[in-house]
Amino acid sequence: KKSIAEFKFCEGIMKELWKKQHQAIAYPFYNPVDPVALEIPDYFKVIKKPMDMSEIQRKLNHNEYNNANEFEVDIRLMFNNCYKFNPPDSPVYKCGKALEAIFDEKWSQ
Ligand SMILES: Cc1ccc(Nc2c(-c3ccc(O)cc3)nc3c(C)cccn23)cc1
């Protein structure tokens, strides 16, 4: 059952992740990874299910999540794609870990 409260909770989390104060760690996740622009032509060979904050926001706005769990699945997919593709010592990997920590804190509230 699509509860309003679950939807509001997910909306609140996205509102947090989009905050300007998190821009330095959230920017790699704002939009779909563009392998041409980023010069990473093998990205779609490695990452079979791309996911980003704009797509998550679009799905939320279009009521495409049946529950909060489906929303969390896409959030975790976005971060795990980042950890799969980027080396642990890379700036973007560290951005993912920092942003996921903010997500986890809000998600557990
Ligand atoms: C040569 C090279 C190496 C690493 C990257 N990573 C990266 C990613 C990225 C995000 C999520 C993801 O699942 C994969 C990649 N986003 C960026 C951005 C926005 C700027 C610079 C680097 N970025 C780009 C180019």
Tab-separated table of N, CA, C and O and ligand atoms in Angstrom:
chain	number	residue	atom	x	y	z
A	1	LYS	N	0.877	-1.193	0.000
A	1	LYS	CA	0.000	0.000	0.000
A	1	LYS	C	0.911	1.239	0.000
A	1	LYS	O	1.831	1.351	0.786
A	2	LYS	N	0.617	2.184	-0.882
A	2	LYS	CA	1.444	3.398	-0.976
A	2	LYS	C	1.007	4.363	0.125
A	2	LYS	O	-0.002	5.046	-0.006
A	3	SER	N	1.812	4.399	1.237
A	3	SER	CA	1.383	5.310	2.304
A	3	SER	C	1.941	6.717	2.036
A	3	SER	O	3.069	6.862	1.532
A	4	ILE	N	1.145	7.694	2.390
A	4	ILE	CA	1.540	9.098	2.209
A	4	ILE	C	2.763	9.399	3.083
A	4	ILE	O	3.707	10.038	2.644
A	5	ALA	N	2.738	8.836	4.295
A	5	ALA	CA	3.817	9.097	5.241
A	5	ALA	C	5.154	8.585	4.690
A	5	ALA	O	6.167	9.275	4.761
A	6	GLU	N	5.135	7.387	4.066
A	6	GLU	CA	6.376	6.834	3.494
A	6	GLU	C	6.877	7.744	2.383
A	6	GLU	O	8.065	8.050	2.290
A	7	PHE	N	5.962	8.205	1.568
A	7	PHE	CA	6.320	9.081	0.432
A	7	PHE	C	6.943	10.375	0.966
A	7	PHE	O	7.995	10.811	0.505
A	8	LYS	N	6.319	10.955	1.998
A	8	LYS	CA	6.820	12.213	2.576
A	8	LYS	C	8.216	12.006	3.155
A	8	LYS	O	9.087	12.853	3.022
A	9	PHE	N	8.417	10.842	3.780
A	9	PHE	CA	9.712	10.521	4.379
A	9	PHE	C	10.794	10.491	3.293
A	9	PHE	O	11.859	11.098	3.434
A	10	CYS	N	10.490	9.827	2.188
A	10	CYS	CA	11.454	9.733	1.074
A	10	CYS	C	11.695	11.110	0.456
A	10	CYS	O	12.833	11.461	0.139
A	11	GLU	N	10.656	11.882	0.317
A	11	GLU	CA	10.797	13.252	-0.213
A	11	GLU	C	11.728	14.073	0.659
A	11	GLU	O	12.577	14.814	0.164
A	12	GLY	N	11.554	13.932	1.972
A	12	GLY	CA	12.390	14.685	2.921
A	12	GLY	C	13.854	14.324	2.802
A	12	GLY	O	14.735	15.180	2.877
A	13	ILE	N	14.111	13.037	2.552
A	13	ILE	CA	15.502	12.596	2.397
A	13	ILE	C	16.115	13.167	1.128
A	13	ILE	O	17.234	13.670	1.130
A	14	MET	N	15.344	13.156	0.038
A	14	MET	CA	15.872	13.738	-1.209
A	14	MET	C	16.126	15.232	-1.035
A	14	MET	O	17.154	15.750	-1.474
A	15	LYS	N	15.244	15.893	-0.326
A	15	LYS	CA	15.410	17.328	-0.066
A	15	LYS	C	16.761	17.562	0.617
A	15	LYS	O	17.511	18.461	0.258
A	16	GLU	N	17.079	16.702	1.570
A	16	GLU	CA	18.368	16.798	2.288
A	16	GLU	C	19.535	16.579	1.333
A	16	GLU	O	20.482	17.369	1.292
A	17	LEU	N	19.480	15.526	0.514
A	17	LEU	CA	20.605	15.190	-0.382
A	17	LEU	C	20.843	16.264	-1.437
A	17	LEU	O	21.966	16.467	-1.884
A	18	TRP	N	19.769	17.001	-1.812
A	18	TRP	CA	19.918	18.073	-2.812
A	18	TRP	C	20.429	19.388	-2.214
A	18	TRP	O	20.754	20.324	-2.947
A	19	LYS	N	20.546	19.468	-0.874
A	19	LYS	CA	20.935	20.732	-0.245
A	19	LYS	C	22.273	21.235	-0.766
A	19	LYS	O	23.225	20.454	-0.952
A	20	LYS	N	22.348	22.566	-0.967
A	20	LYS	CA	23.571	23.187	-1.490
A	20	LYS	C	24.773	22.858	-0.589
A	20	LYS	O	25.885	22.679	-1.051
A	21	GLN	N	24.528	22.740	0.715
A	21	GLN	CA	25.613	22.481	1.670
A	21	GLN	C	26.273	21.131	1.411
A	21	GLN	O	27.405	20.918	1.824
A	22	HIS	N	25.607	20.204	0.701
A	22	HIS	CA	26.181	18.889	0.405
A	22	HIS	C	26.734	18.805	-1.017
A	22	HIS	O	27.201	17.747	-1.433
A	23	GLN	N	26.707	19.939	-1.742
A	23	GLN	CA	27.075	19.930	-3.173
A	23	GLN	C	28.447	19.302	-3.439
A	23	GLN	O	28.611	18.537	-4.385
A	24	ALA	N	29.410	19.598	-2.577
A	24	ALA	CA	30.783	19.118	-2.813
A	24	ALA	C	30.865	17.589	-2.812
A	24	ALA	O	31.717	17.015	-3.491
A	25	ILE	N	29.959	16.915	-2.094
A	25	ILE	CA	29.997	15.445	-2.063
A	25	ILE	C	28.870	14.834	-2.890
A	25	ILE	O	28.952	13.671	-3.285
A	26	ALA	N	27.841	15.625	-3.190
A	26	ALA	CA	26.682	15.070	-3.905
A	26	ALA	C	26.749	15.243	-5.415
A	26	ALA	O	26.103	14.497	-6.156
A	27	TYR	N	27.579	16.169	-5.910
A	27	TYR	CA	27.569	16.493	-7.349
A	27	TYR	C	27.754	15.278	-8.262
A	27	TYR	O	27.123	15.210	-9.297
A	28	PRO	N	28.585	14.266	-7.922
A	28	PRO	CA	28.713	13.132	-8.860
A	28	PRO	C	27.427	12.331	-9.032
A	28	PRO	O	27.314	11.522	-9.957
A	29	PHE	N	26.454	12.572	-8.148
A	29	PHE	CA	25.224	11.783	-8.140
A	29	PHE	C	24.005	12.562	-8.644
A	29	PHE	O	22.917	12.014	-8.779
A	30	TYR	N	24.180	13.863	-8.902
A	30	TYR	CA	23.050	14.710	-9.318
A	30	TYR	C	22.394	14.217	-10.604
A	30	TYR	O	21.185	14.184	-10.731
A	31	ASN	N	23.213	13.830	-11.581
A	31	ASN	CA	22.698	13.487	-12.911
A	31	ASN	C	23.234	12.138	-13.360
A	31	ASN	O	24.217	11.644	-12.812
A	32	PRO	N	22.606	11.557	-14.397
A	32	PRO	CA	23.121	10.272	-14.897
A	32	PRO	C	24.602	10.384	-15.274
A	32	PRO	O	25.046	11.428	-15.759
A	33	VAL	N	25.373	9.341	-14.980
A	33	VAL	CA	26.778	9.312	-15.384
A	33	VAL	C	26.811	9.426	-16.907
A	33	VAL	O	26.122	8.679	-17.605
A	34	ASP	N	27.596	10.366	-17.415
A	34	ASP	CA	27.734	10.564	-18.873
A	34	ASP	C	29.118	10.038	-19.272
A	34	ASP	O	30.116	10.744	-19.116
A	35	PRO	N	29.183	8.787	-19.762
A	35	PRO	CA	30.487	8.168	-20.061
A	35	PRO	C	31.308	8.947	-21.089
A	35	PRO	O	32.538	8.936	-21.031
A	36	VAL	N	30.604	9.654	-22.001
A	36	VAL	CA	31.328	10.442	-23.015
A	36	VAL	C	31.960	11.659	-22.340
A	36	VAL	O	33.164	11.894	-22.443
A	37	ALA	N	31.144	12.413	-21.626
A	37	ALA	CA	31.641	13.625	-20.958
A	37	ALA	C	32.748	13.298	-19.948
A	37	ALA	O	33.720	14.041	-19.827
A	38	LEU	N	32.581	12.178	-19.248
A	38	LEU	CA	33.554	11.814	-18.207
A	38	LEU	C	34.717	10.990	-18.742
A	38	LEU	O	35.645	10.665	-18.013
A	39	GLU	N	34.675	10.688	-20.032
A	39	GLU	CA	35.728	9.895	-20.693
A	39	GLU	C	35.931	8.544	-20.006
A	39	GLU	O	37.051	8.128	-19.699
A	40	ILE	N	34.800	7.878	-19.726
A	40	ILE	CA	34.848	6.530	-19.156
A	40	ILE	C	33.978	5.628	-20.036
A	40	ILE	O	32.896	5.183	-19.621
A	41	PRO	N	34.460	5.323	-21.277
A	41	PRO	CA	33.659	4.587	-22.249
A	41	PRO	C	33.193	3.203	-21.794
A	41	PRO	O	32.196	2.691	-22.305
A	42	ASP	N	33.881	2.601	-20.825
A	42	ASP	CA	33.498	1.253	-20.398
A	42	ASP	C	32.460	1.245	-19.278
A	42	ASP	O	32.094	0.181	-18.772
A	43	TYR	N	31.972	2.443	-18.913
A	43	TYR	CA	31.070	2.519	-17.757
A	43	TYR	C	29.882	1.573	-17.871
A	43	TYR	O	29.598	0.817	-16.946
A	44	PHE	N	29.195	1.575	-19.023
A	44	PHE	CA	27.997	0.754	-19.173
A	44	PHE	C	28.318	-0.727	-19.374
A	44	PHE	O	27.418	-1.573	-19.329
A	45	LYS	N	29.606	-1.040	-19.554
A	45	LYS	CA	29.999	-2.463	-19.592
A	45	LYS	C	30.094	-2.975	-18.155
A	45	LYS	O	29.817	-4.130	-17.862
A	46	VAL	N	30.491	-2.061	-17.265
A	46	VAL	CA	30.674	-2.428	-15.849
A	46	VAL	C	29.366	-2.266	-15.077
A	46	VAL	O	29.001	-3.099	-14.253
A	47	ILE	N	28.650	-1.166	-15.345
A	47	ILE	CA	27.430	-0.812	-14.599
A	47	ILE	C	26.205	-1.099	-15.461
A	47	ILE	O	25.935	-0.391	-16.436
A	48	LYS	N	25.465	-2.158	-15.093
A	48	LYS	CA	24.311	-2.593	-15.893
A	48	LYS	C	23.035	-1.836	-15.553
A	48	LYS	O	22.135	-1.749	-16.380
A	49	LYS	N	22.967	-1.311	-14.327
A	49	LYS	CA	21.759	-0.575	-13.919
A	49	LYS	C	22.164	0.787	-13.365
A	49	LYS	O	22.275	0.968	-12.156
A	50	PRO	N	22.371	1.767	-14.268
A	50	PRO	CA	22.736	3.121	-13.811
A	50	PRO	C	21.617	3.730	-12.971
A	50	PRO	O	20.426	3.432	-13.200
A	51	MET	N	21.982	4.546	-12.006
A	51	MET	CA	20.997	5.233	-11.173
A	51	MET	C	21.616	6.514	-10.627
A	51	MET	O	22.813	6.551	-10.343
A	52	ASP	N	20.790	7.562	-10.531
A	52	ASP	CA	21.287	8.856	-10.052
A	52	ASP	C	20.157	9.591	-9.340
A	52	ASP	O	18.990	9.190	-9.424
A	53	MET	N	20.470	10.698	-8.687
A	53	MET	CA	19.492	11.437	-7.886
A	53	MET	C	18.363	12.020	-8.722
A	53	MET	O	17.201	12.059	-8.293
A	54	SER	N	18.663	12.460	-9.954
A	54	SER	CA	17.615	13.035	-10.814
A	54	SER	C	16.581	11.976	-11.179
A	54	SER	O	15.377	12.239	-11.156
A	55	GLU	N	17.050	10.756	-11.470
A	55	GLU	CA	16.134	9.660	-11.820
A	55	GLU	C	15.320	9.252	-10.591
A	55	GLU	O	14.119	9.018	-10.686
A	56	ILE	N	15.959	9.202	-9.431
A	56	ILE	CA	15.238	8.858	-8.203
A	56	ILE	C	14.165	9.913	-7.913
A	56	ILE	O	13.011	9.586	-7.613
A	57	GLN	N	14.547	11.183	-8.096
A	57	GLN	CA	13.575	12.272	-7.858
A	57	GLN	C	12.420	12.178	-8.856
A	57	GLN	O	11.245	12.346	-8.472
A	58	ARG	N	12.751	11.883	-10.126
A	58	ARG	CA	11.697	11.754	-11.149
A	58	ARG	C	10.746	10.624	-10.772
A	58	ARG	O	9.525	10.772	-10.821
A	59	LYS	N	11.279	9.467	-10.366
A	59	LYS	CA	10.431	8.313	-10.000
A	59	LYS	C	9.562	8.656	-8.792
A	59	LYS	O	8.391	8.290	-8.737
A	60	LEU	N	10.147	9.403	-7.843
A	60	LEU	CA	9.384	9.814	-6.653
A	60	LEU	C	8.237	10.733	-7.073
A	60	LEU	O	7.074	10.539	-6.707
A	61	ASN	N	8.558	11.741	-7.903
A	61	ASN	CA	7.562	12.716	-8.342
A	61	ASN	C	6.439	12.070	-9.160
A	61	ASN	O	5.317	12.549	-9.187
A	62	HIS	N	6.772	10.974	-9.864
A	62	HIS	CA	5.787	10.281	-10.709
A	62	HIS	C	5.201	9.055	-10.024
A	62	HIS	O	4.660	8.166	-10.685
A	63	ASN	N	5.380	9.023	-8.703
A	63	ASN	CA	4.738	7.947	-7.929
A	63	ASN	C	5.134	6.548	-8.409
A	63	ASN	O	4.290	5.649	-8.456
A	64	GLU	N	6.387	6.388	-8.808
A	64	GLU	CA	6.832	5.085	-9.329
A	64	GLU	C	7.358	4.144	-8.252
A	64	GLU	O	7.689	2.989	-8.535
A	65	TYR	N	7.442	4.645	-7.013
A	65	TYR	CA	7.861	3.771	-5.912
A	65	TYR	C	6.614	3.317	-5.150
A	65	TYR	O	5.797	4.156	-4.725
A	66	ASN	N	6.448	2.020	-4.990
A	66	ASN	CA	5.283	1.498	-4.274
A	66	ASN	C	5.437	1.619	-2.768
A	66	ASN	O	4.454	1.629	-2.032
A	67	ASN	N	6.702	1.735	-2.331
A	67	ASN	CA	6.943	1.863	-0.888
A	67	ASN	C	8.351	2.391	-0.672
A	67	ASN	O	9.138	2.492	-1.622
A	68	ALA	N	8.666	2.708	0.580
A	68	ALA	CA	9.973	3.271	0.913
A	68	ALA	C	11.104	2.294	0.604
A	68	ALA	O	12.207	2.705	0.257
A	69	ASN	N	10.821	1.014	0.685
A	69	ASN	CA	11.851	0.017	0.415
A	69	ASN	C	12.350	0.093	-1.035
A	69	ASN	O	13.556	0.029	-1.296
A	70	GLU	N	11.416	0.272	-1.976
A	70	GLU	CA	11.802	0.382	-3.394
A	70	GLU	C	12.659	1.627	-3.619
A	70	GLU	O	13.582	1.619	-4.435
A	71	PHE	N	12.362	2.673	-2.873
A	71	PHE	CA	13.152	3.918	-2.933
A	71	PHE	C	14.565	3.635	-2.428
A	71	PHE	O	15.559	3.994	-3.078
A	72	GLU	N	14.675	2.929	-1.282
A	72	GLU	CA	16.000	2.626	-0.724
A	72	GLU	C	16.823	1.771	-1.690
A	72	GLU	O	18.034	1.960	-1.828
A	73	VAL	N	16.158	0.832	-2.374
A	73	VAL	CA	16.863	-0.030	-3.342
A	73	VAL	C	17.566	0.821	-4.407
A	73	VAL	O	18.731	0.599	-4.730
A	74	ASP	N	16.881	1.846	-4.919
A	74	ASP	CA	17.509	2.715	-5.937
A	74	ASP	C	18.638	3.564	-5.340
A	74	ASP	O	19.667	3.776	-5.988
A	75	ILE	N	18.460	4.043	-4.125
A	75	ILE	CA	19.502	4.828	-3.454
A	75	ILE	C	20.761	3.967	-3.298
A	75	ILE	O	21.861	4.372	-3.666
A	76	ARG	N	20.590	2.740	-2.815
A	76	ARG	CA	21.739	1.842	-2.601
A	76	ARG	C	22.375	1.447	-3.939
A	76	ARG	O	23.596	1.355	-4.052
A	77	LEU	N	21.544	1.278	-4.970
A	77	LEU	CA	22.062	0.964	-6.308
A	77	LEU	C	22.981	2.091	-6.785
A	77	LEU	O	24.083	1.845	-7.269
A	78	MET	N	22.543	3.333	-6.604
A	78	MET	CA	23.326	4.502	-7.005
A	78	MET	C	24.703	4.486	-6.319
A	78	MET	O	25.748	4.647	-6.990
A	79	PHE	N	24.724	4.249	-5.014
A	79	PHE	CA	25.999	4.244	-4.299
A	79	PHE	C	26.857	3.027	-4.660
A	79	PHE	O	28.065	3.147	-4.879
A	80	ASN	N	26.233	1.879	-4.779
A	80	ASN	CA	27.001	0.672	-5.095
A	80	ASN	C	27.584	0.710	-6.502
A	80	ASN	O	28.685	0.207	-6.739
A	81	ASN	N	26.870	1.351	-7.440
A	81	ASN	CA	27.449	1.564	-8.776
A	81	ASN	C	28.747	2.368	-8.649
A	81	ASN	O	29.760	2.045	-9.272
A	82	CYS	N	28.691	3.401	-7.814
A	82	CYS	CA	29.855	4.266	-7.591
A	82	CYS	C	31.016	3.467	-7.005
A	82	CYS	O	32.156	3.598	-7.464
A	83	TYR	N	30.718	2.590	-6.019
A	83	TYR	CA	31.785	1.816	-5.373
A	83	TYR	C	32.335	0.733	-6.291
A	83	TYR	O	33.495	0.341	-6.182
A	84	LYS	N	31.469	0.272	-7.230
A	84	LYS	CA	31.932	-0.760	-8.155
A	84	LYS	C	32.877	-0.175	-9.206
A	84	LYS	O	33.885	-0.778	-9.562
A	85	PHE	N	32.515	1.044	-9.654
A	85	PHE	CA	33.282	1.625	-10.761
A	85	PHE	C	34.515	2.406	-10.300
A	85	PHE	O	35.576	2.326	-10.920
A	86	ASN	N	34.385	3.164	-9.218
A	86	ASN	CA	35.476	4.028	-8.771
A	86	ASN	C	36.346	3.345	-7.729
A	86	ASN	O	35.834	2.713	-6.807
A	87	PRO	N	37.671	3.475	-7.841
A	87	PRO	CA	38.583	2.870	-6.853
A	87	PRO	C	38.354	3.455	-5.463
A	87	PRO	O	37.993	4.628	-5.347
A	88	PRO	N	38.538	2.660	-4.397
A	88	PRO	CA	38.288	3.115	-3.021
A	88	PRO	C	39.035	4.391	-2.630
A	88	PRO	O	38.557	5.156	-1.788
A	89	ASP	N	40.209	4.620	-3.244
A	89	ASP	CA	40.971	5.811	-2.851
A	89	ASP	C	40.658	7.016	-3.739
A	89	ASP	O	41.320	8.047	-3.663
A	90	SER	N	39.619	6.871	-4.601
A	90	SER	CA	39.298	7.970	-5.527
A	90	SER	C	38.367	8.994	-4.878
A	90	SER	O	37.590	8.648	-3.973
A	91	PRO	N	38.442	10.250	-5.326
A	91	PRO	CA	37.581	11.302	-4.774
A	91	PRO	C	36.087	10.968	-4.872
A	91	PRO	O	35.339	11.173	-3.904
A	92	VAL	N	35.656	10.416	-6.032
A	92	VAL	CA	34.226	10.155	-6.238
A	92	VAL	C	33.740	9.040	-5.312
A	92	VAL	O	32.645	9.112	-4.759
A	93	TYR	N	34.583	8.030	-5.062
A	93	TYR	CA	34.233	6.945	-4.133
A	93	TYR	C	34.009	7.540	-2.745
A	93	TYR	O	33.023	7.247	-2.059
A	94	LYS	N	34.919	8.458	-2.351
A	94	LYS	CA	34.813	9.098	-1.035
A	94	LYS	C	33.579	9.989	-0.942
A	94	LYS	O	32.916	10.050	0.097
A	95	CYS	N	33.220	10.633	-2.068
A	95	CYS	CA	31.975	11.416	-2.112
A	95	CYS	C	30.788	10.497	-1.830
A	95	CYS	O	29.896	10.829	-1.051
A	96	GLY	N	30.794	9.325	-2.457
A	96	GLY	CA	29.712	8.366	-2.262
A	96	GLY	C	29.580	7.957	-0.811
A	96	GLY	O	28.483	7.965	-0.253
A	97	LYS	N	30.691	7.634	-0.185
A	97	LYS	CA	30.676	7.212	1.224
A	97	LYS	C	30.158	8.335	2.123
A	97	LYS	O	29.371	8.116	3.040
A	98	ALA	N	30.589	9.571	1.822
A	98	ALA	CA	30.161	10.714	2.640
A	98	ALA	C	28.667	10.988	2.470
A	98	ALA	O	27.956	11.218	3.447
A	99	LEU	N	28.184	10.901	1.222
A	99	LEU	CA	26.761	11.160	0.983
A	99	LEU	C	25.904	10.016	1.521
A	99	LEU	O	24.825	10.251	2.080
A	100	GLU	N	26.400	8.789	1.404
A	100	GLU	CA	25.654	7.647	1.930
A	100	GLU	C	25.541	7.730	3.451
A	100	GLU	O	24.523	7.349	4.028
A	101	ALA	N	26.563	8.299	4.106
A	101	ALA	CA	26.509	8.474	5.566
A	101	ALA	C	25.391	9.444	5.945
A	101	ALA	O	24.671	9.228	6.929
A	102	ILE	N	25.207	10.476	5.140
A	102	ILE	CA	24.112	11.431	5.367
A	102	ILE	C	22.776	10.732	5.131
A	102	ILE	O	21.840	10.857	5.931
A	103	PHE	N	22.696	9.939	4.064
A	103	PHE	CA	21.467	9.178	3.790
A	103	PHE	C	21.168	8.235	4.961
A	103	PHE	O	20.046	8.224	5.488
A	104	ASP	N	22.162	7.480	5.402
A	104	ASP	CA	21.955	6.495	6.479
A	104	ASP	C	21.440	7.155	7.750
A	104	ASP	O	20.551	6.622	8.416
A	105	GLU	N	22.010	8.335	8.052
A	105	GLU	CA	21.601	9.040	9.274
A	105	GLU	C	20.120	9.410	9.194
A	105	GLU	O	19.342	9.181	10.123
A	106	LYS	N	19.694	9.929	8.022
A	106	LYS	CA	18.285	10.321	7.834
A	106	LYS	C	17.389	9.092	7.755
A	106	LYS	O	16.295	9.061	8.313
A	107	TRP	N	17.877	8.039	7.075
A	107	TRP	CA	17.072	6.841	6.861
A	107	TRP	C	16.753	6.146	8.177
A	107	TRP	O	15.717	5.530	8.356
A	108	SER	N	17.699	6.242	9.128
A	108	SER	CA	17.515	5.523	10.399
A	108	SER	C	16.653	6.303	11.400
A	108	SER	O	16.320	5.813	12.466
A	109	GLN	N	16.309	7.546	11.067
A	109	GLN	CA	15.523	8.392	11.990
A	109	GLN	C	14.073	7.907	12.119
A	109	GLN	O	13.533	7.413	11.138
B	1	LIG	C1	38.267	9.078	-15.474
B	1	LIG	C2	37.126	9.144	-14.498
B	1	LIG	C3	37.183	8.415	-13.313
B	1	LIG	C4	36.132	8.478	-12.399
B	1	LIG	C5	35.017	9.259	-12.685
B	1	LIG	N1	33.989	9.274	-11.774
B	1	LIG	C6	33.066	10.259	-11.758
B	1	LIG	C7	31.719	10.063	-11.579
B	1	LIG	C8	31.003	8.826	-11.353
B	1	LIG	C9	29.868	8.859	-10.527
B	1	LIG	C10	29.166	7.716	-10.266
B	1	LIG	C11	29.601	6.521	-10.840
B	1	LIG	O1	28.895	5.378	-10.610
B	1	LIG	C12	30.719	6.485	-11.651
B	1	LIG	C13	31.420	7.637	-11.913
B	1	LIG	N2	31.102	11.222	-11.623
B	1	LIG	C14	32.043	12.145	-11.828
B	1	LIG	C15	31.908	13.514	-11.937
B	1	LIG	C16	30.576	14.148	-11.900
B	1	LIG	C17	33.024	14.301	-12.129
B	1	LIG	C18	34.265	13.680	-12.181
B	1	LIG	C19	34.389	12.322	-12.090
B	1	LIG	N3	33.270	11.573	-11.916
B	1	LIG	C20	34.954	9.984	-13.866
B	1	LIG	C21	36.015	9.915	-14.773
